[in-house]
């Protein structure tokens, strides 16, 4: 039994035998078949969800954070810092607590989901909410970390991407091959860059016979890579990917080009429809940004993009519990208040 992604994939990661690993047993997330969703979207598709919401802090960020914090600790740093739309700050705060390190996080004021904010607070991070967006927060954090003894743990830190690439390894290990397509949401573009790196490394070392085409999806109000230029005021209900100038833009373009992939955008209403569809149809609760690729696959299928049988893995990047406000406000139902009697309950359920 492995305890976390560094333990499991140690030889493929930049650690030595002496490295003290800071882990919360992240990774080893399930690959879940989506038979009903597949049949609904296209007769050609066999879909699987890589449910990264089941990581210790509820998102894929834990894979990169275990390595970034492990290396910062090894290098003698005492504090980490990040800009975040929420999930990175939750992971940074948790792994810093685990390591006994300090943690500062910069977030866009009023634009991060409640679950994520509560995680950063409960793990003891100093949370600074700026009156601007993620892109500005990342600029500030990069400047500050460049001339202060603080480790930057955003995905511009290469250890983050090294850790995140292990999700691709797990998929190939589970399926026995790489899928035909891999679909995921794109915000700061670190994850699509990391997955492609992982798939390529497994292919180059002979551990898989093929590589997927990468499919990235951005929210329509925050789609700089799709449009080809930065978005000054990104807007979307999928606050995790409310980003106008992705740091790993080049990495994403490279992944798309090398894999012969495709990037597209989906509207907020398409995202909400996908959010409710996967929850109701397959029993999977993922946060809005996570289901952008589900919405994207619906869009591409309706345009005739898929013309032959294909296996597709969709990364559900974060758990639905991260954003309870969206869950409650977008639900098709509300709790019914009743007197505490048997008759009232029976009447309400139609007996
Ligand atoms: N999905 C979720 C749930 C995210 O939190 C993020 C990014 C992404 C997708 C996009 O991944 O940035 O690698 O392209 N969240 C970052 C954060 C920006 O601060 O938590 P990406």
Short mmCIF file of C-alpha atoms and ligand atoms in Angstrom, two decimals:
data_model
loop_
_atom_site.label_atom_id
_atom_site.label_comp_id
_atom_site.label_asym_id
_atom_site.label_seq_id
_atom_site.Cartn_x
_atom_site.Cartn_y
_atom_site.Cartn_z
CA UNK A 1 0.00 0.00 0.00
CA UNK A 2 1.27 3.43 -0.95
CA UNK A 3 0.80 6.56 1.11
CA UNK A 4 0.43 9.30 -1.46
CA UNK A 5 1.67 10.06 -4.95
CA UNK A 6 5.33 10.65 -4.05
CA UNK A 7 5.56 7.25 -2.37
CA UNK A 8 3.85 5.56 -5.33
CA UNK A 9 5.70 7.27 -8.17
CA UNK A 10 8.94 8.16 -6.37
CA UNK A 11 11.27 7.09 -9.21
CA UNK A 12 9.44 9.37 -11.66
CA UNK A 13 9.55 12.42 -9.38
CA UNK A 14 12.38 14.78 -8.34
CA UNK A 15 12.94 13.39 -4.82
CA UNK A 16 15.77 11.43 -3.23
CA UNK A 17 15.78 8.61 -0.68
CA UNK A 18 16.45 11.15 2.05
CA UNK A 19 13.55 13.44 1.15
CA UNK A 20 11.08 13.77 4.01
CA UNK A 21 7.69 13.46 2.34
CA UNK A 22 4.88 15.80 3.38
CA UNK A 23 1.76 13.88 2.38
CA UNK A 24 -1.90 13.46 3.22
CA UNK A 25 -2.15 10.18 1.22
CA UNK A 26 -3.41 12.08 -1.82
CA UNK A 27 -3.95 10.45 -5.22
CA UNK A 28 -5.19 6.94 -6.04
CA UNK A 29 -8.53 8.52 -6.92
CA UNK A 30 -11.13 6.34 -8.63
CA UNK A 31 -11.78 6.13 -12.35
CA UNK A 32 -15.55 5.85 -12.49
CA UNK A 33 -17.46 4.58 -15.55
CA UNK A 34 -20.23 6.94 -16.75
CA UNK A 35 -22.52 4.63 -18.76
CA UNK A 36 -25.67 6.77 -18.70
CA UNK A 37 -23.86 10.01 -19.48
CA UNK A 38 -21.96 8.30 -22.33
CA UNK A 39 -25.18 7.01 -23.90
CA UNK A 40 -26.82 10.43 -23.52
CA UNK A 41 -23.96 12.40 -25.07
CA UNK A 42 -23.06 10.20 -28.04
CA UNK A 43 -23.41 6.57 -29.14
CA UNK A 44 -19.69 6.61 -29.96
CA UNK A 45 -18.36 7.52 -26.53
CA UNK A 46 -17.24 5.51 -23.50
CA UNK A 47 -16.73 8.02 -20.71
CA UNK A 48 -14.89 7.70 -17.40
CA UNK A 49 -14.55 10.29 -14.65
CA UNK A 50 -11.23 10.66 -12.82
CA UNK A 51 -12.80 11.92 -9.62
CA UNK A 52 -10.16 14.23 -8.17
CA UNK A 53 -12.68 15.65 -5.73
CA UNK A 54 -11.85 12.61 -3.60
CA UNK A 55 -8.38 13.89 -2.74
CA UNK A 56 -7.81 14.88 0.92
CA UNK A 57 -8.68 18.56 0.46
CA UNK A 58 -11.29 17.82 -2.21
CA UNK A 59 -9.39 18.79 -5.37
CA UNK A 60 -6.58 17.77 -7.73
CA UNK A 61 -4.36 20.45 -6.21
CA UNK A 62 -3.20 18.00 -3.53
CA UNK A 63 -1.08 16.10 -6.07
CA UNK A 64 1.01 19.14 -6.87
CA UNK A 65 0.96 20.53 -3.36
CA UNK A 66 2.44 17.43 -1.70
CA UNK A 67 5.52 17.81 -3.91
CA UNK A 68 5.75 21.62 -3.79
CA UNK A 69 5.55 21.65 0.02
CA UNK A 70 7.86 18.63 0.36
CA UNK A 71 10.51 20.42 -1.73
CA UNK A 72 10.03 23.79 0.02
CA UNK A 73 10.49 22.01 3.37
CA UNK A 74 13.56 20.16 2.06
CA UNK A 75 15.05 23.47 0.88
CA UNK A 76 14.66 24.88 4.41
CA UNK A 77 11.79 27.29 3.70
CA UNK A 78 9.46 28.08 6.57
CA UNK A 79 6.59 29.71 4.72
CA UNK A 80 4.64 29.14 1.52
CA UNK A 81 2.48 31.57 -0.42
CA UNK A 82 0.03 31.38 -3.32
CA UNK A 83 -2.61 33.28 -5.25
CA UNK A 84 -5.78 31.30 -5.64
CA UNK A 85 -9.33 31.05 -6.86
CA UNK A 86 -9.79 28.78 -3.82
CA UNK A 87 -8.61 25.21 -4.26
CA UNK A 88 -4.89 25.96 -4.35
CA UNK A 89 -5.25 27.96 -1.14
CA UNK A 90 -7.08 25.07 0.56
CA UNK A 91 -4.36 22.61 -0.46
CA UNK A 92 -1.49 24.98 0.40
CA UNK A 93 -2.99 25.66 3.83
CA UNK A 94 -3.49 21.96 4.58
CA UNK A 95 -0.03 20.79 3.45
CA UNK A 96 1.67 23.76 5.18
CA UNK A 97 -0.14 22.79 8.40
CA UNK A 98 1.02 19.20 7.92
CA UNK A 99 4.62 20.40 7.48
CA UNK A 100 4.45 22.91 10.37
CA UNK A 101 5.06 25.79 7.94
CA UNK A 102 3.40 29.19 7.64
CA UNK A 103 1.03 29.93 4.76
CA UNK A 104 -0.16 33.15 3.11
CA UNK A 105 -2.87 33.13 0.47
CA UNK A 106 -4.10 35.93 -1.80
CA UNK A 107 -7.64 35.52 -3.09
CA UNK A 108 -9.98 37.67 -5.18
CA UNK A 109 -12.38 39.22 -2.68
CA UNK A 110 -15.91 37.80 -2.78
CA UNK A 111 -15.08 35.40 -5.61
CA UNK A 112 -14.10 32.20 -3.89
CA UNK A 113 -16.46 29.43 -2.89
CA UNK A 114 -17.32 29.09 0.78
CA UNK A 115 -15.96 25.57 1.23
CA UNK A 116 -12.55 26.59 -0.06
CA UNK A 117 -12.37 29.71 2.09
CA UNK A 118 -13.32 27.70 5.17
CA UNK A 119 -10.52 25.22 4.47
CA UNK A 120 -7.83 27.92 4.23
CA UNK A 121 -9.08 29.48 7.46
CA UNK A 122 -9.40 26.27 9.45
CA UNK A 123 -5.86 25.16 8.52
CA UNK A 124 -4.52 28.45 9.88
CA UNK A 125 -3.43 30.25 6.70
CA UNK A 126 -3.30 34.04 6.69
CA UNK A 127 -5.96 34.86 4.07
CA UNK A 128 -5.63 38.17 2.22
CA UNK A 129 -8.62 39.08 0.05
CA UNK A 130 -7.61 41.65 -2.59
CA UNK A 131 -9.93 44.01 -4.43
CA UNK A 132 -9.00 42.55 -7.81
CA UNK A 133 -8.96 39.21 -9.64
CA UNK A 134 -6.77 36.08 -9.62
CA UNK A 135 -4.45 37.35 -12.36
CA UNK A 136 -3.51 40.40 -10.27
CA UNK A 137 -3.12 38.25 -7.13
CA UNK A 138 -0.68 35.98 -8.98
CA UNK A 139 1.37 38.97 -10.18
CA UNK A 140 1.66 40.23 -6.61
CA UNK A 141 2.61 36.84 -5.20
CA UNK A 142 5.27 36.30 -7.87
CA UNK A 143 6.82 39.69 -7.11
CA UNK A 144 6.79 39.17 -3.35
CA UNK A 145 8.20 35.63 -3.44
CA UNK A 146 10.97 36.72 -5.82
CA UNK A 147 12.57 38.92 -3.16
CA UNK A 148 11.45 37.40 0.14
CA UNK A 149 12.24 34.04 1.77
CA UNK A 150 8.82 32.59 0.92
CA UNK A 151 8.21 29.57 -1.33
CA UNK A 152 5.78 30.23 -4.18
CA UNK A 153 3.44 27.23 -4.50
CA UNK A 154 1.33 28.25 -7.50
CA UNK A 155 1.64 26.05 -10.58
CA UNK A 156 4.43 28.28 -11.93
CA UNK A 157 6.43 26.25 -9.39
CA UNK A 158 7.56 23.28 -11.54
CA UNK A 159 7.14 20.83 -8.64
CA UNK A 160 3.37 21.45 -8.76
CA UNK A 161 3.16 20.18 -12.33
CA UNK A 162 5.48 17.25 -11.55
CA UNK A 163 3.06 16.15 -8.84
CA UNK A 164 -0.04 16.72 -10.96
CA UNK A 165 1.29 14.61 -13.85
CA UNK A 166 0.79 11.51 -11.64
CA UNK A 167 -2.94 11.60 -12.38
CA UNK A 168 -2.12 10.59 -15.98
CA UNK A 169 0.05 7.73 -14.67
CA UNK A 170 -2.84 6.47 -12.52
CA UNK A 171 -5.26 6.53 -15.46
CA UNK A 172 -2.94 4.45 -17.64
CA UNK A 173 -2.22 2.10 -14.72
CA UNK A 174 -5.98 1.62 -14.15
CA UNK A 175 -7.13 1.32 -17.78
CA UNK A 176 -4.05 -0.49 -19.05
CA UNK A 177 -3.80 2.07 -21.87
CA UNK A 178 -4.20 5.82 -22.40
CA UNK A 179 -7.70 6.97 -23.40
CA UNK A 180 -8.33 8.32 -26.92
CA UNK A 181 -9.18 11.74 -25.46
CA UNK A 182 -8.62 13.39 -22.11
CA UNK A 183 -10.96 16.28 -21.27
CA UNK A 184 -10.42 18.81 -18.51
CA UNK A 185 -11.23 22.36 -17.44
CA UNK A 186 -8.63 25.03 -18.14
CA UNK A 187 -8.02 28.00 -15.86
CA UNK A 188 -4.39 28.86 -15.21
CA UNK A 189 -3.57 25.97 -17.59
CA UNK A 190 -1.22 24.11 -15.24
CA UNK A 191 -3.24 20.91 -15.13
CA UNK A 192 -3.56 20.37 -18.89
CA UNK A 193 0.19 20.98 -19.13
CA UNK A 194 0.88 18.48 -16.33
CA UNK A 195 -1.39 15.73 -17.71
CA UNK A 196 0.21 15.97 -21.12
CA UNK A 197 3.66 15.73 -19.51
CA UNK A 198 2.53 12.63 -17.61
CA UNK A 199 1.06 10.90 -20.66
CA UNK A 200 4.17 11.66 -22.71
CA UNK A 201 6.51 10.33 -20.03
CA UNK A 202 4.56 7.08 -19.75
CA UNK A 203 4.56 6.74 -23.53
CA UNK A 204 8.27 7.50 -23.84
CA UNK A 205 9.17 4.96 -21.15
CA UNK A 206 7.07 2.25 -22.84
CA UNK A 207 4.43 2.12 -20.08
CA UNK A 208 1.68 3.00 -22.52
CA UNK A 209 1.35 2.31 -26.22
CA UNK A 210 -0.61 5.46 -27.03
CA UNK A 211 -1.26 9.05 -25.97
CA UNK A 212 -4.61 10.84 -25.81
CA UNK A 213 -5.73 13.92 -27.66
CA UNK A 214 -6.13 16.66 -25.06
CA UNK A 215 -9.47 18.50 -24.88
CA UNK A 216 -9.52 21.71 -22.83
CA UNK A 217 -12.59 23.72 -21.88
CA UNK A 218 -12.75 27.29 -20.59
CA UNK A 219 -15.77 29.23 -19.35
CA UNK A 220 -17.09 31.54 -22.09
CA UNK A 221 -16.55 34.66 -19.92
CA UNK A 222 -12.97 33.63 -19.14
CA UNK A 223 -11.67 32.04 -22.33
CA UNK A 224 -8.36 33.73 -23.24
CA UNK A 225 -6.80 30.64 -24.82
CA UNK A 226 -9.86 30.04 -26.99
CA UNK A 227 -9.99 33.67 -28.13
CA UNK A 228 -6.22 34.07 -28.36
CA UNK A 229 -5.89 37.13 -26.14
CA UNK A 230 -6.00 37.91 -22.40
CA UNK A 231 -9.37 38.74 -20.83
CA UNK A 232 -9.11 41.83 -18.60
CA UNK A 233 -12.28 41.18 -16.59
CA UNK A 234 -12.99 37.43 -16.59
CA UNK A 235 -16.45 36.41 -15.34
CA UNK A 236 -18.07 33.02 -14.74
CA UNK A 237 -20.04 31.20 -12.07
CA UNK A 238 -17.25 28.59 -12.22
CA UNK A 239 -15.08 30.78 -9.99
CA UNK A 240 -12.23 28.22 -9.91
CA UNK A 241 -11.48 29.00 -13.58
CA UNK A 242 -12.26 32.75 -13.49
CA UNK A 243 -8.84 33.56 -14.97
CA UNK A 244 -8.02 35.97 -17.80
CA UNK A 245 -4.29 35.48 -18.37
CA UNK A 246 -3.18 31.89 -17.67
CA UNK A 247 0.40 31.44 -16.42
CA UNK A 248 0.81 28.14 -18.31
CA UNK A 249 -0.73 29.41 -21.56
CA UNK A 250 2.28 28.22 -23.51
CA UNK A 251 2.13 24.76 -21.87
CA UNK A 252 -1.54 24.44 -22.78
CA UNK A 253 -0.94 25.44 -26.40
CA UNK A 254 1.89 22.96 -26.59
CA UNK A 255 -0.28 20.14 -25.18
CA UNK A 256 -3.05 20.97 -27.65
CA UNK A 257 -0.71 21.14 -30.60
CA UNK A 258 1.42 18.08 -29.82
CA UNK A 259 -1.61 15.91 -29.04
CA UNK A 260 -3.70 17.22 -31.98
CA UNK A 261 -6.23 18.27 -29.36
CA UNK A 262 -8.87 20.96 -29.18
CA UNK A 263 -9.82 23.82 -26.86
CA UNK A 264 -13.30 25.30 -26.66
CA UNK A 265 -15.52 27.37 -24.40
CA UNK A 266 -18.82 26.65 -22.64
CA UNK A 267 -21.34 29.12 -21.27
CA UNK A 268 -22.37 29.32 -17.62
CA UNK A 269 -25.78 27.88 -18.45
CA UNK A 270 -24.16 24.94 -20.26
CA UNK A 271 -21.95 24.41 -17.18
CA UNK A 272 -24.96 24.42 -14.84
CA UNK A 273 -26.86 21.98 -17.05
CA UNK A 274 -23.86 19.60 -17.02
CA UNK A 275 -23.50 20.06 -13.23
CA UNK A 276 -27.06 18.94 -12.61
CA UNK A 277 -26.94 16.24 -15.28
CA UNK A 278 -23.90 14.37 -13.91
CA UNK A 279 -25.22 14.70 -10.35
CA UNK A 280 -28.70 13.42 -11.19
CA UNK A 281 -27.68 10.81 -13.77
CA UNK A 282 -24.47 9.35 -12.36
CA UNK A 283 -24.53 10.32 -8.68
CA UNK A 284 -21.37 12.41 -8.95
CA UNK A 285 -21.17 15.78 -7.24
CA UNK A 286 -18.44 17.96 -8.73
CA UNK A 287 -17.96 21.71 -8.50
CA UNK A 288 -18.99 23.90 -11.47
CA UNK A 289 -15.50 24.34 -12.98
CA UNK A 290 -15.06 20.57 -12.92
CA UNK A 291 -18.01 19.93 -15.18
CA UNK A 292 -16.95 22.40 -17.88
CA UNK A 293 -15.52 19.43 -19.84
CA UNK A 294 -18.80 17.52 -19.46
CA UNK A 295 -20.59 20.54 -20.94
CA UNK A 296 -17.87 20.75 -23.57
CA UNK A 297 -18.29 17.12 -24.64
CA UNK A 298 -22.06 17.69 -25.00
CA UNK A 299 -21.30 20.70 -27.19
CA UNK A 300 -18.73 18.92 -29.37
CA UNK A 301 -20.92 15.82 -29.77
CA UNK A 302 -23.87 17.98 -30.87
CA UNK A 303 -21.60 19.52 -33.53
CA UNK A 304 -20.64 16.09 -34.89
CA UNK A 305 -17.06 16.24 -33.54
CA UNK A 306 -16.96 12.51 -32.69
CA UNK A 307 -17.33 10.26 -35.71
CA UNK A 308 -15.99 6.96 -34.40
CA UNK A 309 -15.88 5.01 -31.10
CA UNK A 310 -13.66 6.66 -28.49
CA UNK A 311 -12.76 6.29 -24.83
CA UNK A 312 -12.66 9.61 -22.99
CA UNK A 313 -11.49 10.35 -19.47
CA UNK A 314 -12.90 13.52 -17.92
CA UNK A 315 -11.13 14.93 -14.88
CA UNK A 316 -13.63 16.09 -12.27
CA UNK A 317 -11.16 18.46 -10.65
CA UNK A 318 -12.99 19.43 -7.44
CA UNK A 319 -15.76 18.14 -5.17
CA UNK A 320 -19.24 19.67 -5.32
CA UNK A 321 -19.19 20.32 -1.58
CA UNK A 322 -16.60 23.04 -2.23
CA UNK A 323 -19.34 25.36 -3.45
CA UNK A 324 -22.53 24.82 -1.42
CA UNK A 325 -24.03 28.16 -2.50
CA UNK A 326 -24.17 27.13 -6.16
CA UNK A 327 -25.49 23.70 -5.22
CA UNK A 328 -28.42 25.11 -3.27
CA UNK A 329 -29.20 27.97 -5.64
CA UNK A 330 -29.11 25.83 -8.79
CA UNK A 331 -30.99 22.80 -7.41
CA UNK A 332 -34.33 21.99 -9.00
CA UNK A 333 -35.88 21.49 -5.58
CA UNK A 334 -35.97 23.05 -2.12
CA UNK A 335 -36.52 21.51 1.32
CA UNK A 336 -40.24 21.32 2.20
CA UNK A 337 -41.14 22.55 5.70
CA UNK A 338 -43.72 20.42 7.49
CA UNK A 339 -45.39 19.94 10.85
CA UNK A 340 -43.75 16.99 12.67
CA UNK A 341 -46.57 14.50 12.05
CA UNK A 342 -46.86 11.15 10.25
CA UNK A 343 -49.80 12.43 8.21
CA UNK A 344 -47.95 15.50 6.98
CA UNK A 345 -44.94 13.40 5.90
CA UNK A 346 -47.12 10.84 4.11
CA UNK A 347 -49.05 13.57 2.34
CA UNK A 348 -45.83 15.27 1.22
CA UNK A 349 -44.48 12.03 -0.31
CA UNK A 350 -47.74 11.31 -2.07
CA UNK A 351 -49.33 8.50 -0.01
N1 LIG B 1 -10.84 23.01 -11.73
C1 LIG B 1 -10.74 23.45 -10.47
C2 LIG B 1 -11.72 22.91 -9.48
C3 LIG B 1 -9.75 24.38 -10.12
O1 LIG B 1 -9.68 24.80 -8.87
C4 LIG B 1 -8.87 24.87 -11.10
C5 LIG B 1 -7.85 25.86 -10.78
C6 LIG B 1 -9.00 24.36 -12.39
C7 LIG B 1 -9.99 23.44 -12.68
C8 LIG B 1 -8.11 24.79 -13.51
O2 LIG B 1 -6.85 24.21 -13.40
O3 LIG B 1 -5.54 26.30 -13.34
O4 LIG B 1 -4.45 24.10 -13.74
O5 LIG B 1 -5.91 25.12 -15.48
N2 LIG B 1 -7.76 26.44 -9.68
C9 LIG B 1 -6.67 27.33 -9.28
C10 LIG B 1 -6.79 27.70 -7.82
C11 LIG B 1 -6.45 28.47 -10.18
O6 LIG B 1 -6.29 28.75 -7.40
O7 LIG B 1 -7.33 26.91 -7.05
P1 LIG B 1 -5.60 24.97 -14.04
#
